XYZ file of C-alpha atoms in Angstrom:
484
model
C 39.593 42.053 0.986
C 38.331 39.068 -1.026
C 38.393 39.461 -4.775
C 35.328 39.261 -7.064
C 36.020 35.637 -7.989
C 35.799 34.559 -4.347
C 32.598 36.547 -3.811
C 31.107 34.848 -6.891
C 32.029 31.394 -5.609
C 30.388 32.126 -2.256
C 27.194 33.215 -3.996
C 27.045 30.222 -6.351
C 25.320 27.747 -3.962
C 22.584 30.280 -3.214
C 22.070 30.964 -6.918
C 21.854 27.243 -7.729
C 19.358 26.684 -4.911
C 17.211 29.553 -6.167
C 17.205 28.113 -9.685
C 16.406 24.550 -8.573
C 13.828 25.506 -5.942
C 12.216 28.000 -8.289
C 11.936 25.430 -11.069
C 10.213 23.073 -8.646
C 7.675 25.750 -7.732
C 8.512 26.298 -4.061
C 6.612 29.481 -3.228
C 5.510 31.452 -0.196
C 3.520 29.814 2.577
C -0.195 30.554 2.262
C -1.139 32.258 5.558
C -4.832 31.320 5.450
C -3.992 27.741 4.529
C -1.452 27.523 7.353
C -3.945 28.839 9.890
C -6.527 26.267 8.811
C -4.019 23.390 8.953
C -2.841 24.553 12.395
C -6.435 24.205 13.568
C -7.033 20.874 11.827
C -3.929 19.273 13.349
C -3.982 21.086 16.706
C -4.289 17.784 18.657
C -0.725 16.884 17.703
C 1.998 18.196 19.992
C 5.059 17.345 22.036
C 3.430 14.334 23.744
C 1.916 12.737 20.626
C 3.029 11.335 17.289
C 2.331 13.679 14.426
C 1.741 14.470 10.791
C 3.622 16.272 8.020
C 1.655 18.221 5.430
C 2.615 19.323 1.934
C 0.205 21.304 -0.267
C 0.689 22.318 -3.900
C -1.483 24.718 -5.901
C -1.034 26.120 -9.412
C 2.505 24.830 -9.774
C 3.729 26.171 -6.431
C 4.203 24.689 -2.978
C 1.966 26.762 -0.713
C 2.437 24.889 2.566
C 5.052 22.587 4.090
C 4.682 22.003 7.805
C 4.955 19.398 10.532
C 2.860 18.834 13.632
C 3.529 16.632 16.635
C 6.549 14.483 17.340
C 8.680 12.198 15.176
C 10.373 10.484 18.150
C 8.596 10.474 21.487
C 11.685 8.997 23.145
C 13.966 11.813 22.025
C 11.487 14.684 21.699
C 12.210 15.280 18.000
C 9.461 17.328 16.309
C 7.894 16.475 12.959
C 8.971 18.800 10.141
C 8.502 18.881 6.377
C 11.795 16.954 6.074
C 10.915 14.200 8.555
C 11.113 10.835 6.792
C 8.039 8.569 6.920
C 7.264 5.137 5.514
C 4.746 5.832 2.718
C 3.281 2.285 2.709
C 1.015 1.691 -0.310
C 1.582 5.191 -1.684
C 4.836 3.501 -2.779
C 2.953 1.608 -5.489
C 2.563 4.573 -7.833
C 6.351 4.960 -7.983
C 6.707 1.273 -8.827
C 4.130 1.647 -11.596
C 5.863 4.813 -12.845
C 9.180 2.931 -13.044
C 7.519 0.309 -15.254
C 6.094 3.022 -17.512
C 9.538 4.602 -17.828
C 10.939 1.266 -19.047
C 8.066 0.935 -21.494
C 8.812 4.447 -22.759
C 12.427 3.382 -23.291
C 11.230 0.410 -25.363
C 12.641 -2.123 -22.904
C 9.373 -3.887 -22.136
C 5.685 -3.942 -23.078
C 2.757 -4.018 -20.679
C 1.451 -6.921 -22.791
C 4.522 -9.055 -22.025
C 4.027 -12.319 -20.148
C 5.712 -11.890 -16.767
C 7.473 -15.258 -17.114
C 9.488 -13.681 -19.942
C 11.395 -11.882 -17.183
C 10.666 -14.169 -14.226
C 10.785 -17.713 -15.662
C 11.104 -19.221 -12.180
C 7.445 -18.392 -11.468
C 4.928 -21.240 -11.770
C 3.120 -21.795 -15.052
C -0.522 -21.453 -14.033
C -1.729 -22.416 -17.508
C -2.819 -18.851 -18.264
C -0.705 -15.931 -19.433
C -0.176 -13.311 -16.711
C 0.886 -10.013 -18.260
C 2.608 -6.975 -16.784
C -0.618 -5.005 -17.165
C -2.357 -7.538 -14.901
C 0.181 -6.921 -12.132
C -0.299 -3.149 -12.438
C -4.085 -3.485 -12.172
C -4.282 -6.153 -9.419
C -5.993 -8.459 -11.925
C -3.309 -11.171 -12.069
C -5.023 -13.525 -9.621
C -1.693 -14.085 -7.827
C -2.242 -14.507 -4.108
C -1.086 -11.719 -1.806
C 2.317 -12.275 -0.189
C 1.308 -11.127 3.305
C -1.838 -13.242 3.124
C 0.272 -16.281 2.254
C 3.104 -15.647 4.709
C 0.735 -15.215 7.664
C -1.077 -18.450 6.787
C 2.346 -20.113 6.573
C 3.183 -18.986 10.117
C 4.650 -15.490 9.908
C 3.404 -12.888 12.356
C 3.137 -9.257 11.296
C 6.012 -8.270 13.583
C 8.326 -10.838 11.956
C 10.995 -9.897 9.445
C 9.584 -10.252 5.930
C 12.069 -10.203 3.052
C 11.757 -10.198 -0.717
C 13.278 -13.676 -0.945
C 10.827 -15.089 1.606
C 7.890 -13.603 -0.301
C 9.202 -14.839 -3.656
C 9.753 -18.318 -2.220
C 6.132 -18.646 -1.101
C 4.812 -17.197 -4.382
C 6.867 -19.741 -6.348
C 5.286 -22.603 -4.367
C 1.741 -21.675 -5.398
C -0.139 -23.992 -7.731
C -3.388 -22.050 -8.031
C -4.572 -18.477 -8.552
C -7.387 -16.558 -6.916
C -9.031 -16.266 -10.364
C -8.211 -16.319 -14.070
C -5.825 -13.456 -15.001
C -7.603 -10.379 -16.326
C -11.060 -11.566 -15.282
C -11.428 -9.890 -11.878
C -9.814 -7.512 -9.398
C -8.326 -8.340 -6.003
C -5.692 -6.156 -4.359
C -2.403 -8.072 -4.246
C 0.884 -6.765 -2.911
C 2.570 -9.703 -4.644
C 1.929 -8.066 -8.015
C 3.919 -4.963 -7.105
C 6.750 -7.039 -5.644
C 6.943 -8.859 -8.993
C 6.899 -5.526 -10.852
C 9.909 -4.389 -8.820
C 11.622 -7.666 -9.722
C 10.871 -7.086 -13.404
C 12.357 -3.575 -13.177
C 15.478 -5.080 -11.608
C 15.734 -7.744 -14.295
C 15.160 -5.404 -17.252
C 17.295 -2.478 -16.041
C 20.185 -4.503 -14.624
C 20.075 -2.389 -11.463
C 18.457 -2.862 -8.091
C 14.966 -1.441 -7.852
C 16.194 1.144 -5.331
C 18.980 2.239 -7.706
C 16.691 2.470 -10.736
C 14.084 4.604 -8.974
C 16.764 6.834 -7.462
C 18.492 7.447 -10.790
C 15.349 7.837 -12.899
C 12.864 9.471 -10.515
C 14.233 10.765 -7.232
C 17.536 12.312 -8.381
C 16.035 14.182 -11.382
C 13.365 15.656 -9.080
C 15.849 16.485 -6.277
C 13.858 14.237 -3.925
C 16.974 13.923 -1.804
C 15.273 12.403 1.242
C 13.369 9.709 -0.651
C 14.398 6.109 -1.209
C 13.138 2.549 -1.416
C 14.717 0.492 1.369
C 14.987 -3.300 1.138
C 16.725 -3.640 4.516
C 14.727 -2.903 7.672
C 17.969 -2.459 9.648
C 19.309 0.362 7.457
C 19.846 3.686 9.222
C 17.713 6.362 7.542
C 18.512 9.896 8.655
C 15.570 11.882 10.100
C 13.245 8.836 10.030
C 10.237 9.018 12.335
C 9.286 6.165 14.640
C 5.690 4.968 14.391
C 3.286 4.460 17.281
C -0.027 3.032 18.406
C -1.989 3.838 21.534
C -2.959 1.192 24.070
C -4.568 1.779 27.475
C -3.846 5.480 27.290
C -0.136 5.148 26.468
C 1.762 5.265 23.177
C 3.830 2.261 22.167
C 6.312 2.008 19.332
C 5.515 -0.241 16.376
C 8.451 -2.284 15.112
C 8.371 -2.408 11.325
C 10.387 -5.335 9.961
C 9.136 -5.463 6.377
C 11.992 -5.353 3.850
C 9.964 -5.901 0.664
C 10.136 -3.136 -1.962
C 7.635 -2.482 -4.727
C 4.328 -2.636 -2.884
C 5.699 -0.634 0.053
C 8.883 0.540 1.789
C 9.208 3.927 0.147
C 10.642 6.360 2.698
C 9.903 9.985 1.911
C 9.041 13.439 3.243
C 6.260 15.958 2.763
C 8.740 18.227 0.989
C 9.757 15.518 -1.471
C 6.176 14.409 -2.119
C 5.361 18.018 -3.029
C 8.092 17.769 -5.683
C 6.502 14.555 -6.945
C 3.115 16.296 -7.200
C 4.707 19.099 -9.217
C 6.325 16.562 -11.533
C 2.952 15.012 -12.312
C 1.751 18.474 -13.409
C 4.886 19.573 -15.268
C 7.068 16.502 -15.790
C 10.811 16.338 -15.458
C 10.787 12.569 -14.906
C 8.651 11.066 -17.663
C 6.571 13.204 -19.997
C 2.958 14.280 -20.464
C 2.116 11.308 -22.683
C 3.462 8.862 -20.102
C 1.608 10.566 -17.248
C -1.661 10.581 -19.207
C -1.391 6.791 -19.631
C -0.336 6.422 -15.992
C -3.479 8.275 -14.874
C -5.905 6.225 -16.989
C -8.047 3.612 -15.211
C -6.887 0.047 -15.713
C -9.035 -2.386 -17.692
C -10.105 -5.982 -17.310
C -9.482 -8.195 -20.324
C -13.111 -7.703 -21.393
C -12.559 -3.939 -21.624
C -14.405 -2.962 -18.438
C -12.734 -0.534 -16.071
C -11.213 -2.073 -12.942
C -13.493 -1.134 -10.044
C -11.567 -0.478 -6.828
C -14.720 0.138 -4.805
C -18.394 0.729 -5.515
C -20.801 2.568 -3.230
C -24.198 4.134 -3.974
C -23.382 7.133 -6.193
C -19.637 6.691 -5.796
C -17.331 4.430 -7.825
C -13.535 4.382 -7.667
C -11.462 2.943 -10.525
C -7.961 1.570 -10.101
C -5.272 3.376 -12.102
C -1.805 1.893 -11.408
C -1.051 2.774 -7.808
C -3.786 5.402 -7.807
C -7.565 5.399 -7.422
C -9.462 7.596 -9.875
C -12.811 8.829 -8.615
C -14.986 11.872 -8.035
C -15.083 13.779 -4.767
C -17.927 16.285 -4.441
C -18.031 16.764 -8.201
C -14.273 17.020 -8.810
C -12.089 14.289 -10.288
C -9.345 13.155 -7.933
C -6.483 10.659 -8.154
C -5.586 9.383 -4.708
C -4.127 6.566 -2.685
C -3.601 5.868 0.988
C -1.157 3.715 2.865
C -0.875 1.908 6.206
C 2.186 0.009 7.406
C 3.048 -0.554 11.054
C 2.033 2.708 12.723
C 2.618 4.794 9.594
C -0.294 6.292 7.658
C -0.148 8.203 4.375
C -2.518 9.907 1.967
C -1.738 11.535 -1.385
C -4.507 13.316 -3.333
C -4.315 15.120 -6.685
C -6.976 17.187 -8.436
C -5.480 17.619 -11.939
C -8.301 19.842 -13.203
C -7.755 22.289 -10.345
C -3.919 22.004 -10.331
C -4.103 21.117 -6.654
C -2.474 18.297 -4.667
C -1.488 17.459 -1.125
C 0.198 14.786 0.961
C -0.349 13.773 4.568
C 2.286 11.580 6.255
C 1.722 10.393 9.822
C 3.428 8.167 12.387
C 0.204 7.687 14.360
C -1.531 4.329 13.791
C -4.849 5.992 14.664
C -4.496 8.911 12.240
C -7.823 9.219 10.372
C -6.282 9.762 6.962
C -9.506 9.829 4.931
C -11.267 12.263 7.281
C -8.264 14.586 7.312
C -7.795 14.381 3.534
C -11.417 15.354 3.011
C -11.036 18.232 5.484
C -8.001 19.579 3.613
C -9.930 19.353 0.340
C -13.085 20.944 1.750
C -11.158 23.998 2.908
C -8.856 24.331 -0.078
C -11.427 23.873 -2.873
C -14.539 25.017 -1.041
C -15.819 27.290 -3.853
C -15.584 24.488 -6.430
C -17.103 21.582 -4.528
C -20.645 20.324 -4.803
C -22.659 20.009 -1.568
C -21.998 16.913 0.470
C -24.506 14.127 0.040
C -26.222 12.611 3.040
C -24.740 9.257 3.952
C -26.783 6.480 2.446
C -27.588 3.352 4.416
C -26.295 -0.014 3.374
C -28.512 -1.878 0.971
C -27.308 -5.222 2.311
C -28.613 -7.013 5.361
C -26.645 -7.505 8.529
C -24.454 -10.577 8.407
C -25.435 -13.061 11.081
C -24.101 -16.421 12.039
C -26.330 -19.267 10.963
C -27.428 -21.916 13.454
C -24.685 -24.375 14.288
C -24.447 -27.370 12.016
C -25.643 -30.704 13.373
C -22.369 -32.447 12.554
C -20.154 -33.233 15.521
C -17.155 -30.937 15.864
C -15.049 -34.037 16.316
C -15.552 -34.683 12.560
C -13.081 -31.890 11.873
C -10.293 -32.978 14.184
C -6.976 -33.913 12.616
C -3.836 -32.478 11.040
C -4.048 -30.499 7.790
C -1.037 -29.748 5.574
C -0.527 -27.293 2.684
C 2.339 -28.081 0.272
C 1.983 -24.566 -1.191
C 2.853 -23.045 2.200
C 4.700 -25.961 3.800
C 2.483 -25.358 6.825
C 0.426 -27.605 9.095
C -2.584 -26.788 11.291
C -4.079 -29.157 13.851
C -7.850 -29.032 14.353
C -9.159 -30.085 17.754
C -12.067 -29.437 20.080
C -11.185 -27.322 23.121
C -13.815 -26.465 25.737
C -16.589 -27.305 23.319
C -15.195 -25.079 20.544
C -13.264 -26.014 17.411
C -9.740 -24.591 17.354
C -6.839 -24.694 14.917
C -3.360 -24.857 16.404
C -0.184 -23.672 14.730
C 3.310 -23.656 16.220
C 3.663 -19.866 15.817
C 0.068 -18.651 15.943
C -1.009 -20.785 18.905
C -4.677 -21.725 19.303
C -7.043 -20.067 16.826
C -10.662 -20.329 17.957
C -13.161 -20.844 15.139
C -16.773 -19.690 15.051
C -19.215 -21.896 13.168
C -21.348 -20.008 10.640
C -22.741 -22.857 8.548
C -22.306 -26.551 7.978
C -18.563 -27.187 7.574
C -17.917 -23.434 7.483
C -16.172 -21.321 10.138
C -14.580 -17.917 10.666
C -11.513 -17.019 12.700
C -8.395 -14.887 12.668
C -4.808 -15.687 11.641
C -3.306 -12.185 11.914
C -6.167 -11.170 9.576
C -9.833 -12.310 9.485
C -10.137 -15.610 7.650
C -12.738 -18.102 6.450
C -12.356 -21.853 6.925
C -14.212 -24.391 4.759
C -13.928 -28.126 5.415
C -14.423 -30.442 2.431
C -15.849 -33.959 2.596
C -15.551 -36.965 0.305
C -18.486 -38.985 -1.061
C -18.624 -40.968 2.189
C -19.017 -37.791 4.230
C -15.516 -37.887 5.725
C -13.597 -34.611 6.117
C -10.596 -34.773 3.761
C -9.535 -31.155 3.216
C -9.520 -27.668 4.718
C -9.596 -24.556 2.548
C -8.589 -21.233 4.083
C -9.298 -17.800 2.550
C -8.392 -14.324 3.727
C -8.178 -10.844 2.201
C -5.631 -11.764 -0.455
C -5.491 -15.565 -0.755
C -8.547 -17.580 -1.700
C -9.124 -21.307 -1.157
C -5.627 -22.275 -0.059
C -5.860 -26.048 0.267
C -4.723 -28.070 3.292
C -5.148 -31.823 2.867
C -5.968 -33.949 5.885
C -3.068 -36.154 6.920
C -3.506 -39.800 7.951
C -3.670 -40.334 11.683
């Protein structure tokens, strides 16, 4: 018969788990909540990708559940411990890491970023850490630049590749602190600053200072797309009635590449209510809307009766009368949504491996059920106040005016403009022929992985001498016309 000491040792793991899980607020599943979520996500099953749900209320986890399939090839179901790519939900962890270093007195948000990253270009204006956090730096987006340089979205994209193209830039989208434009480059540079200041890799710093203290054991930043991650879901899109797997080759940490679970994100939500990592003062600053240099709040979006302000990896706004901090993410076929209602002590996460997952619609449905007695009535959708955009009549100039080769030293990339079948096209070695649609004199639209605008510039004699390309995150990238 085993003695008391051996019985005590056998019980110890269970006791420790009870203490840890209890301190993190893991409570009983809410039966009504579970029934509602079962209905909301009933379309997901054994033949579809899926979604994992984590819901927290009043300091307790009230629902953790998976729907659908994590691997259609192997028939693995989604659970609360299935690992998903969180995409841009990653950004709030990057921002939090910066705030932890500020709390430790190792940096200031007012510091010029070249203090830590002197290899970056001197744009003639001071770019501060706070500008990176708020997307007000003016630095062009890395994906916007890499695609213009010839990368396709299914190519491998590494931190070094992104840094190399950022270092080649000689212009900004705008003066730092004067405007807002979402830029993944800013959060890559923040991760680099964390690495420089802490002396550890970004993945190590976040693990030691955020994930380990919160027992987020299935969460990590991954800077290697070939790394094996246990329980990771594959992501999918649907084409012609069949699901296809999306290959995700992005290895850049900071703006993205957080791998996590619904269970771990519930722990993160609890931490933001009752902090173990950080403290209440830090979280209050973290939640505040960012400011432009003139003191105005940074507007993330503005619709009639609805304005969202950017707050360091989070968007602060009002939903049906209640203040919410939220952010979504989309990378490959992964979709994510994380919403917090601090005043109601309520939060939830949705993680999906379905490219077509309607994350906003589902997030609103979860909120509408969970906080129904506190929400104001829904407003009727208001029509757009702007007119419909229409192409202007074609310019009188001959399309042959635009033919030639155009080179960008900032991207080390060349496009050839030529007339094909009566239409102007740009040709690139990797992107092939890109057909342009004329919208005004010397102005065209087209698509290089993303929608883009193309503006040809003329000299005083009326000769085309330059092409400027803009897309979602890089404005007026210059390509000079090469001699014939």
